[in-house]
Amino acid sequence: MALKKPKYKDLIFLVIVALFFIPQTRKPIQIFVNKGLALISPSTINSEKQKAIPSYNLILKDENGTIFNFETTKGKIVLVNFWATWCPPCIAEMTSMQKLYKDYKDKVTFVFVSDESFNVVNPFLEKNNYTFKVYQPVTNYNNIFKVSSIPKTFLINQKGNVIIEKTGAANWNSNSVRNTINSLLATKNKI
């Protein structure tokens, strides 16, 4: 039996697979792949299927130990993101989160939650010029938000209904998300 001469696309595939096994290249490749996935905008939940969060009973703290009571977000538009610095899909979507935050920080409450130490989070934020505030949980957030993997993001309207729930990387700076937020803001101004 004669061996076939390998094709270039077979060699490229083998090189890519091999790169996944080299620790120094695995994370950058995963981030690159997830950035492709993060081009997709998250979908809104149909109004008939939207559910209200069960409670606002969540306590968080910032890097200075200042307590943030999630109860203060009642009646507001809130974007809650659970993430970590070691998570390639989280890293992939952070640029779009920063852009959205920059434009809506005075109109929407952004709550970025990480279980990591601020000694890890803060250098990551500085290195990437991210200006949003990050919180650590003091109480269990799974009583409100069912988070089994990260990134997990929720966009909550003024009535406490989850209108977007997304696990995995997404483009949070998309026209779709911006139009959804603008619609919520317009509704708020009519009340």
PDB file of C-alpha atoms in Angstrom, residues 41-138:
ATOM      1  CA  SER A  41     -24.573  40.075  18.465  1.00  0.00           C
ATOM      2  CA  PRO A  42     -26.571  38.552  21.327  1.00  0.00           C
ATOM      3  CA  SER A  43     -30.295  38.090  20.759  1.00  0.00           C
ATOM      4  CA  THR A  44     -33.065  39.667  22.777  1.00  0.00           C
ATOM      5  CA  ILE A  45     -35.566  37.395  24.476  1.00  0.00           C
ATOM      6  CA  ASN A  46     -39.145  37.645  23.172  1.00  0.00           C
ATOM      7  CA  SER A  47     -41.268  39.687  25.585  1.00  0.00           C
ATOM      8  CA  GLU A  48     -43.549  36.682  26.252  1.00  0.00           C
ATOM      9  CA  LYS A  49     -40.545  34.601  27.368  1.00  0.00           C
ATOM     10  CA  GLN A  50     -38.809  37.258  29.463  1.00  0.00           C
ATOM     11  CA  LYS A  51     -38.538  36.480  33.155  1.00  0.00           C
ATOM     12  CA  ALA A  52     -37.908  38.840  36.018  1.00  0.00           C
ATOM     13  CA  ILE A  53     -34.870  38.236  38.154  1.00  0.00           C
ATOM     14  CA  PRO A  54     -36.047  36.511  41.347  1.00  0.00           C
ATOM     15  CA  SER A  55     -34.557  39.099  43.707  1.00  0.00           C
ATOM     16  CA  TYR A  56     -32.065  41.920  44.058  1.00  0.00           C
ATOM     17  CA  ASN A  57     -30.507  40.312  47.126  1.00  0.00           C
ATOM     18  CA  LEU A  58     -26.861  40.477  46.045  1.00  0.00           C
ATOM     19  CA  ILE A  59     -23.965  42.166  47.785  1.00  0.00           C
ATOM     20  CA  LEU A  60     -20.730  42.937  45.942  1.00  0.00           C
ATOM     21  CA  LYS A  61     -17.576  44.823  46.873  1.00  0.00           C
ATOM     22  CA  ASP A  62     -15.111  46.897  44.885  1.00  0.00           C
ATOM     23  CA  GLU A  63     -11.315  46.928  45.161  1.00  0.00           C
ATOM     24  CA  ASN A  64     -11.466  49.321  48.131  1.00  0.00           C
ATOM     25  CA  GLY A  65     -13.868  47.062  50.017  1.00  0.00           C
ATOM     26  CA  THR A  66     -16.769  49.448  49.412  1.00  0.00           C
ATOM     27  CA  ILE A  67     -20.042  47.528  49.396  1.00  0.00           C
ATOM     28  CA  PHE A  68     -22.312  47.663  46.365  1.00  0.00           C
ATOM     29  CA  ASN A  69     -25.861  46.568  47.104  1.00  0.00           C
ATOM     30  CA  PHE A  70     -27.486  45.268  43.913  1.00  0.00           C
ATOM     31  CA  GLU A  71     -30.804  46.489  45.371  1.00  0.00           C
ATOM     32  CA  THR A  72     -29.764  50.001  44.232  1.00  0.00           C
ATOM     33  CA  THR A  73     -30.186  48.911  40.593  1.00  0.00           C
ATOM     34  CA  LYS A  74     -33.939  48.351  40.987  1.00  0.00           C
ATOM     35  CA  GLY A  75     -35.856  50.351  38.391  1.00  0.00           C
ATOM     36  CA  LYS A  76     -32.717  50.908  36.275  1.00  0.00           C
ATOM     37  CA  ILE A  77     -31.327  49.415  33.090  1.00  0.00           C
ATOM     38  CA  VAL A  78     -28.527  47.068  34.184  1.00  0.00           C
ATOM     39  CA  LEU A  79     -25.905  45.067  32.330  1.00  0.00           C
ATOM     40  CA  VAL A  80     -24.352  42.351  34.517  1.00  0.00           C
ATOM     41  CA  ASN A  81     -21.300  40.468  33.237  1.00  0.00           C
ATOM     42  CA  PHE A  82     -19.599  37.527  34.961  1.00  0.00           C
ATOM     43  CA  TRP A  83     -16.041  37.057  33.698  1.00  0.00           C
ATOM     44  CA  ALA A  84     -12.398  36.236  34.492  1.00  0.00           C
ATOM     45  CA  THR A  85      -8.976  37.256  33.185  1.00  0.00           C
ATOM     46  CA  TRP A  86      -8.029  33.634  32.386  1.00  0.00           C
ATOM     47  CA  CYS A  87     -11.144  33.072  30.231  1.00  0.00           C
ATOM     48  CA  PRO A  88     -10.497  33.396  26.444  1.00  0.00           C
ATOM     49  CA  PRO A  89     -14.164  34.098  25.517  1.00  0.00           C
ATOM     50  CA  CYS A  90     -14.295  36.759  28.261  1.00  0.00           C
ATOM     51  CA  ILE A  91     -11.151  38.422  26.926  1.00  0.00           C
ATOM     52  CA  ALA A  92     -12.514  38.235  23.372  1.00  0.00           C
ATOM     53  CA  GLU A  93     -15.654  40.244  24.194  1.00  0.00           C
ATOM     54  CA  MET A  94     -14.094  42.800  26.574  1.00  0.00           C
ATOM     55  CA  THR A  95     -13.240  45.345  23.874  1.00  0.00           C
ATOM     56  CA  SER A  96     -16.897  45.518  22.832  1.00  0.00           C
ATOM     57  CA  MET A  97     -17.938  45.765  26.497  1.00  0.00           C
ATOM     58  CA  GLN A  98     -15.554  48.697  27.012  1.00  0.00           C
ATOM     59  CA  LYS A  99     -16.941  50.524  23.954  1.00  0.00           C
ATOM     60  CA  LEU A 100     -20.514  50.021  25.149  1.00  0.00           C
ATOM     61  CA  TYR A 101     -19.560  51.110  28.672  1.00  0.00           C
ATOM     62  CA  LYS A 102     -17.825  54.243  27.364  1.00  0.00           C
ATOM     63  CA  ASP A 103     -20.977  55.372  25.543  1.00  0.00           C
ATOM     64  CA  TYR A 104     -23.636  54.306  28.073  1.00  0.00           C
ATOM     65  CA  LYS A 105     -21.951  54.508  31.500  1.00  0.00           C
ATOM     66  CA  ASP A 106     -24.101  57.486  32.515  1.00  0.00           C
ATOM     67  CA  LYS A 107     -27.360  55.872  31.350  1.00  0.00           C
ATOM     68  CA  VAL A 108     -26.951  52.172  32.173  1.00  0.00           C
ATOM     69  CA  THR A 109     -25.643  50.546  35.352  1.00  0.00           C
ATOM     70  CA  PHE A 110     -22.763  48.226  34.447  1.00  0.00           C
ATOM     71  CA  VAL A 111     -21.909  45.511  36.958  1.00  0.00           C
ATOM     72  CA  PHE A 112     -18.810  43.475  36.080  1.00  0.00           C
ATOM     73  CA  VAL A 113     -18.328  40.563  38.481  1.00  0.00           C
ATOM     74  CA  SER A 114     -15.212  38.430  38.870  1.00  0.00           C
ATOM     75  CA  ASP A 115     -14.267  35.877  41.509  1.00  0.00           C
ATOM     76  CA  GLU A 116     -10.610  36.713  40.962  1.00  0.00           C
ATOM     77  CA  SER A 117      -8.427  38.788  43.261  1.00  0.00           C
ATOM     78  CA  PHE A 118      -8.094  42.475  42.466  1.00  0.00           C
ATOM     79  CA  ASN A 119      -4.313  41.837  42.332  1.00  0.00           C
ATOM     80  CA  VAL A 120      -5.050  39.879  39.137  1.00  0.00           C
ATOM     81  CA  VAL A 121      -7.983  41.921  37.782  1.00  0.00           C
ATOM     82  CA  ASN A 122      -6.516  45.430  38.108  1.00  0.00           C
ATOM     83  CA  PRO A 123      -3.314  44.807  36.077  1.00  0.00           C
ATOM     84  CA  PHE A 124      -5.481  43.206  33.365  1.00  0.00           C
ATOM     85  CA  LEU A 125      -7.774  46.266  33.289  1.00  0.00           C
ATOM     86  CA  GLU A 126      -4.820  48.685  33.186  1.00  0.00           C
ATOM     87  CA  LYS A 127      -2.963  46.752  30.481  1.00  0.00           C
ATOM     88  CA  ASN A 128      -6.030  46.850  28.229  1.00  0.00           C
ATOM     89  CA  ASN A 129      -7.169  50.406  29.120  1.00  0.00           C
ATOM     90  CA  TYR A 130     -10.519  49.169  30.435  1.00  0.00           C
ATOM     91  CA  THR A 131     -12.172  51.806  32.604  1.00  0.00           C
ATOM     92  CA  PHE A 132     -15.190  49.965  33.989  1.00  0.00           C
ATOM     93  CA  LYS A 133     -15.403  49.010  37.656  1.00  0.00           C
ATOM     94  CA  VAL A 134     -15.183  45.363  38.696  1.00  0.00           C
ATOM     95  CA  TYR A 135     -16.777  43.818  41.762  1.00  0.00           C
ATOM     96  CA  GLN A 136     -16.242  40.640  43.741  1.00  0.00           C
ATOM     97  CA  PRO A 137     -19.238  38.780  45.114  1.00  0.00           C
ATOM     98  CA  VAL A 138     -19.813  38.899  48.863  1.00  0.00           C
TER      99      VAL A 138
END
